[in-house]
mmCIF file with all atom_site columns, C-alpha atoms in Angstrom:
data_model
loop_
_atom_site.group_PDB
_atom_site.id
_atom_site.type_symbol
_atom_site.label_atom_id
_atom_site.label_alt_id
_atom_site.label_comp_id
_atom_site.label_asym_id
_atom_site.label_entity_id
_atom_site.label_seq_id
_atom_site.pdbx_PDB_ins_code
_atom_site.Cartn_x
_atom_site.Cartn_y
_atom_site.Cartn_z
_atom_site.occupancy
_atom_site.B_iso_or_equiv
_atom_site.pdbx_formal_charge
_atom_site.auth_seq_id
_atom_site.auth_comp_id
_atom_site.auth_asym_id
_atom_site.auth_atom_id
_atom_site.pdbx_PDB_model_num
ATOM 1  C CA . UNK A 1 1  ? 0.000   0.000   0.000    1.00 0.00 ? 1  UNK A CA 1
ATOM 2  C CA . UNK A 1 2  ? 3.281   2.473   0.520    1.00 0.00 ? 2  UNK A CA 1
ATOM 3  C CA . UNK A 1 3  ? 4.351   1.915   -2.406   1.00 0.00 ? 3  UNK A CA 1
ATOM 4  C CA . UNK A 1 4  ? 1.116   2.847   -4.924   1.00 0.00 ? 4  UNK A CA 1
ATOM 5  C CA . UNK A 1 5  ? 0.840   6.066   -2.231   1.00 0.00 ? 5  UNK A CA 1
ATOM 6  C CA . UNK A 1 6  ? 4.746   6.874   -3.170   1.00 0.00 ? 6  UNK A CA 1
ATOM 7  C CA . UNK A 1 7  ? 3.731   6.385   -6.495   1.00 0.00 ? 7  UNK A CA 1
ATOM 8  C CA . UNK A 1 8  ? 0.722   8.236   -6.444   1.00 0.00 ? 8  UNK A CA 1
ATOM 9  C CA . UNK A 1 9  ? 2.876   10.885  -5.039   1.00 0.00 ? 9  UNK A CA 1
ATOM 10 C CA . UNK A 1 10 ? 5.329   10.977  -7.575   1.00 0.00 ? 10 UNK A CA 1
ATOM 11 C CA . UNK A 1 11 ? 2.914   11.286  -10.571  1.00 0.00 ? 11 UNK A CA 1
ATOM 12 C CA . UNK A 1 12 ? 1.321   13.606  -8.734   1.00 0.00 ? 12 UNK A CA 1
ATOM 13 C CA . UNK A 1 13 ? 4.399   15.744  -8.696   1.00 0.00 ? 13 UNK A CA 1
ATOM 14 C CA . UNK A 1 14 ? 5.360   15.314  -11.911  1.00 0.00 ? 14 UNK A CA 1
ATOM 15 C CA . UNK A 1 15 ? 4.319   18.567  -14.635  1.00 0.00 ? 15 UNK A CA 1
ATOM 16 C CA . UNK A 1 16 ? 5.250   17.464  -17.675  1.00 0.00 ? 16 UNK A CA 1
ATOM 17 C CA . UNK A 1 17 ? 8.007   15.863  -19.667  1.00 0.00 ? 17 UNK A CA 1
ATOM 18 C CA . UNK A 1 18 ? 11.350  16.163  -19.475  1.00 0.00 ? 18 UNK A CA 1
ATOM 19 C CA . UNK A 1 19 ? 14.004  16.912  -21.907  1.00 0.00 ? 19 UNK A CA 1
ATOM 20 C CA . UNK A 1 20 ? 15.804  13.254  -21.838  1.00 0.00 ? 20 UNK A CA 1
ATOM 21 C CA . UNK A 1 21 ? 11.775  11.882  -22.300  1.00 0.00 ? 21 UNK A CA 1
ATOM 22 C CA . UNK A 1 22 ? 11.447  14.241  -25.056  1.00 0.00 ? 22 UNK A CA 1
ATOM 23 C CA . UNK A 1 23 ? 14.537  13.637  -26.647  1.00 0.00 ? 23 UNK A CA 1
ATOM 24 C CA . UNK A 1 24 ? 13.811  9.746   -26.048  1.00 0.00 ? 24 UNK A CA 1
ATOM 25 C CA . UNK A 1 25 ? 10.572  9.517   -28.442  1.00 0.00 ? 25 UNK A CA 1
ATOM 26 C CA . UNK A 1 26 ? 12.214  11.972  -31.117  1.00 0.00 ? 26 UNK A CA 1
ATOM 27 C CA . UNK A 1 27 ? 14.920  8.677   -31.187  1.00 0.00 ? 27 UNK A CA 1
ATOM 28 C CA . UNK A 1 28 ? 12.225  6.380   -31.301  1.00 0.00 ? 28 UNK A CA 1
ATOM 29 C CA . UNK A 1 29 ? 10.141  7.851   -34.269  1.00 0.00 ? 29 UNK A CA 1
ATOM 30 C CA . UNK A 1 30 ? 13.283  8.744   -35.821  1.00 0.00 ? 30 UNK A CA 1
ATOM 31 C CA . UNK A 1 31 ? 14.019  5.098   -36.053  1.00 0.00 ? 31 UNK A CA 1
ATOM 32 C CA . UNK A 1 32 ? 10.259  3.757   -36.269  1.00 0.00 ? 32 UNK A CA 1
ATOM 33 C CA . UNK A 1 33 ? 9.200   5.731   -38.981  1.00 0.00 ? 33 UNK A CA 1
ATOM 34 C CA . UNK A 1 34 ? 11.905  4.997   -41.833  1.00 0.00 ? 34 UNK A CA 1
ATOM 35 C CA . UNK A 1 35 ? 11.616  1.590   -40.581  1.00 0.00 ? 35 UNK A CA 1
ATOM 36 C CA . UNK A 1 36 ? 8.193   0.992   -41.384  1.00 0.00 ? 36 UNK A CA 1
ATOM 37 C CA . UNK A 1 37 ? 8.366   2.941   -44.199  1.00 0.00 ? 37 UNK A CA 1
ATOM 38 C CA . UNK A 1 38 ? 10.571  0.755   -45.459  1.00 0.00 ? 38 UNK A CA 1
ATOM 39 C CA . UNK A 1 39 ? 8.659   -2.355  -44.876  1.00 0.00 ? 39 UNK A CA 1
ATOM 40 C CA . UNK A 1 40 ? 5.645   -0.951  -46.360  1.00 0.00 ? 40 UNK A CA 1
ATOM 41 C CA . UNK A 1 41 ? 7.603   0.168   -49.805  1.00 0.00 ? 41 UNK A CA 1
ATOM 42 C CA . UNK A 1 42 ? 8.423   -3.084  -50.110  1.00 0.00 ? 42 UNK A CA 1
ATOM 43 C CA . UNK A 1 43 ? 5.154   -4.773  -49.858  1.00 0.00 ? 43 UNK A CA 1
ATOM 44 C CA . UNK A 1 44 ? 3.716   -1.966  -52.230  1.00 0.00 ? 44 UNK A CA 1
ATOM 45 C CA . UNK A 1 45 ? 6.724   -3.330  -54.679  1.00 0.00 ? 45 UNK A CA 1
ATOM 46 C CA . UNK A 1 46 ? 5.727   -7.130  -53.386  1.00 0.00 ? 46 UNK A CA 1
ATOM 47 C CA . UNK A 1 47 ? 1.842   -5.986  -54.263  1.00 0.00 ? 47 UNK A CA 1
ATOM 48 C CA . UNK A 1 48 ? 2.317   -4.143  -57.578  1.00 0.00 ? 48 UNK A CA 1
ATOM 49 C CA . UNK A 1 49 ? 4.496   -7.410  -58.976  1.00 0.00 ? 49 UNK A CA 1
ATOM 50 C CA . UNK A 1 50 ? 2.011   -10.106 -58.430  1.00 0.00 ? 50 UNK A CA 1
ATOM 51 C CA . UNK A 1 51 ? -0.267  -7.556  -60.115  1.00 0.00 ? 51 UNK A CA 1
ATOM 52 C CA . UNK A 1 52 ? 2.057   -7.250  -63.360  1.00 0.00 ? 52 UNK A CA 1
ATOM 53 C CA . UNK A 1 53 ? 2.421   -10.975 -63.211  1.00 0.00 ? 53 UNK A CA 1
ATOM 54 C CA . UNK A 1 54 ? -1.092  -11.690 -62.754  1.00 0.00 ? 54 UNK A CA 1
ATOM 55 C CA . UNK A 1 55 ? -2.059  -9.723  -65.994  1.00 0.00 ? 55 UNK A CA 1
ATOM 56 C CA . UNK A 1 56 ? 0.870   -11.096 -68.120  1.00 0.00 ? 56 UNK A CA 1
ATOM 57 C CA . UNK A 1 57 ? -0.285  -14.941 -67.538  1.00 0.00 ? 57 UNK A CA 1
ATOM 58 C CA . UNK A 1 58 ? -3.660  -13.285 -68.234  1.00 0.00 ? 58 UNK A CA 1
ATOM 59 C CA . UNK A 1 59 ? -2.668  -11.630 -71.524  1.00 0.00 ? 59 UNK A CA 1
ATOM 60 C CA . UNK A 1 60 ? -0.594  -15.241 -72.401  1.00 0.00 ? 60 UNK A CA 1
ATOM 61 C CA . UNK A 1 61 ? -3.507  -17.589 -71.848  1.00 0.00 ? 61 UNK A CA 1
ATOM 62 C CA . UNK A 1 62 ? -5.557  -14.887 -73.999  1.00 0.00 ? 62 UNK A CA 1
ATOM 63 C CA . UNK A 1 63 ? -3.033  -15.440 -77.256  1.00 0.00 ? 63 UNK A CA 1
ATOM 64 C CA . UNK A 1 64 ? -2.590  -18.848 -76.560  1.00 0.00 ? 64 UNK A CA 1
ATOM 65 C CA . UNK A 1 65 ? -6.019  -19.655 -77.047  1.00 0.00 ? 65 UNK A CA 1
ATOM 66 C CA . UNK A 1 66 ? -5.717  -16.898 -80.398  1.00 0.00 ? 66 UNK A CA 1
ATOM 67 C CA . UNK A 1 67 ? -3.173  -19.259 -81.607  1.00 0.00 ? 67 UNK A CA 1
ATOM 68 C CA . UNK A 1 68 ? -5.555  -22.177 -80.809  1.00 0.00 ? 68 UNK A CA 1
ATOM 69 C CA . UNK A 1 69 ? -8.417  -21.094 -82.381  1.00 0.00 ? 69 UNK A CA 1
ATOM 70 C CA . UNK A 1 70 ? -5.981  -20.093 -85.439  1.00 0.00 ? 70 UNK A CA 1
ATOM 71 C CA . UNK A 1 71 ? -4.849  -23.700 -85.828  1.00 0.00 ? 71 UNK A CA 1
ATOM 72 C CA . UNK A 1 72 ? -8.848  -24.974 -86.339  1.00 0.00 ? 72 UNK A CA 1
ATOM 73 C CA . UNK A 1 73 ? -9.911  -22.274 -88.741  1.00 0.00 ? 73 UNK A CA 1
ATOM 74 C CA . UNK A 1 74 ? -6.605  -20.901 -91.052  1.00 0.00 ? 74 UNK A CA 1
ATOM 75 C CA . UNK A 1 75 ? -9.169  -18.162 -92.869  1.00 0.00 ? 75 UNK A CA 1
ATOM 76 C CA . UNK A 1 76 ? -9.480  -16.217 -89.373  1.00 0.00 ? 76 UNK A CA 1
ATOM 77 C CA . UNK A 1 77 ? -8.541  -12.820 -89.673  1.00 0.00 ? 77 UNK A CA 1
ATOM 78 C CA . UNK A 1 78 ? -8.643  -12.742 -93.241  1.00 0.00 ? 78 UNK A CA 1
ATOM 79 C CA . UNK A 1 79 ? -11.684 -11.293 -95.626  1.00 0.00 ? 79 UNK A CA 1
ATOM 80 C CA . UNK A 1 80 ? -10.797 -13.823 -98.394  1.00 0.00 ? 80 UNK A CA 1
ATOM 81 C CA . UNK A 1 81 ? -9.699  -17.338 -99.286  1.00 0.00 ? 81 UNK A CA 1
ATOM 82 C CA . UNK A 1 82 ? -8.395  -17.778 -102.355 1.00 0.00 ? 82 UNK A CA 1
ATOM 83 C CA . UNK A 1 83 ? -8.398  -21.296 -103.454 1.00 0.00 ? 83 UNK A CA 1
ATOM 84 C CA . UNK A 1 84 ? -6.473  -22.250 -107.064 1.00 0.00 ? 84 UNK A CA 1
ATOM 85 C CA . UNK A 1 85 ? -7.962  -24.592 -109.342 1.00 0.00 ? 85 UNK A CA 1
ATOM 86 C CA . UNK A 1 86 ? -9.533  -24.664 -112.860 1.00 0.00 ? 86 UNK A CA 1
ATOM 87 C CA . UNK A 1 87 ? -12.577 -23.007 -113.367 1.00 0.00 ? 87 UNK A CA 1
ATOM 88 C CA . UNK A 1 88 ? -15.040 -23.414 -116.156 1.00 0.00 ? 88 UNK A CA 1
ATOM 89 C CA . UNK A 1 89 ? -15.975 -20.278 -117.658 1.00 0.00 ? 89 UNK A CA 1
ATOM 90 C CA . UNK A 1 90 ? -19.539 -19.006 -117.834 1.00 0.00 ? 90 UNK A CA 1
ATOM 91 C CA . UNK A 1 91 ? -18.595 -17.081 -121.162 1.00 0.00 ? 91 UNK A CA 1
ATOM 92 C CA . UNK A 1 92 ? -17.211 -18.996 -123.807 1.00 0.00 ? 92 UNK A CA 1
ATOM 93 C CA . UNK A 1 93 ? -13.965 -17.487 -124.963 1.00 0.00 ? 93 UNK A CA 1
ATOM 94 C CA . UNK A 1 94 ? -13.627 -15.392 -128.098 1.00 0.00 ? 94 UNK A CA 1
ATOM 95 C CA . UNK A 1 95 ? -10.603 -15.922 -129.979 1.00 0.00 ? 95 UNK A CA 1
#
């Protein structure tokens, strides 16, 4: 019981920080703060990667299947076929 009546005393007492607590927390944020911005640049980085990655297997799948669906029909993409062969002639020649 002394001792939380000393206690209660001494915070009692007290009227504000000192200069060594002050000084303390400046330390302490000083080295924090770069810390953990750090840590969260990196997981941006970490974040933004999978992202780009994500999208590229995305965009690879797309043309594969492209490719694919080339392979089954060769006229895609194309307005005409041209085929060679004879061909009778509707008009007789003149000659």
């Amino acid at each position: 019981m002394k001792s939380f009546l000393k206690l209660k005393n001494i915070l009692s007492n007290s009227q504000g920080f000192t200069l060594i607590e002050v000084i303390m927390i400046i330390v302490v944020f000083a080295i924090a703060v770069p810390t953990l911005m750090t840590v969260l640049s990196s997981t941006l980085d970490s974040s933004n990667k999978s992202v780009v990655i994500s999208q590229a297997a995305t965009y690879a799948q797309e043309k594969i299947e492209e490719i694919i669906g080339d392979k089954r029909n060769p006229s895609k993409g194309f307005d005409w076929v041209t085929t060679t062969g004879r061909y009778s002639s509707d008009v007789p020649a003149v000659g």
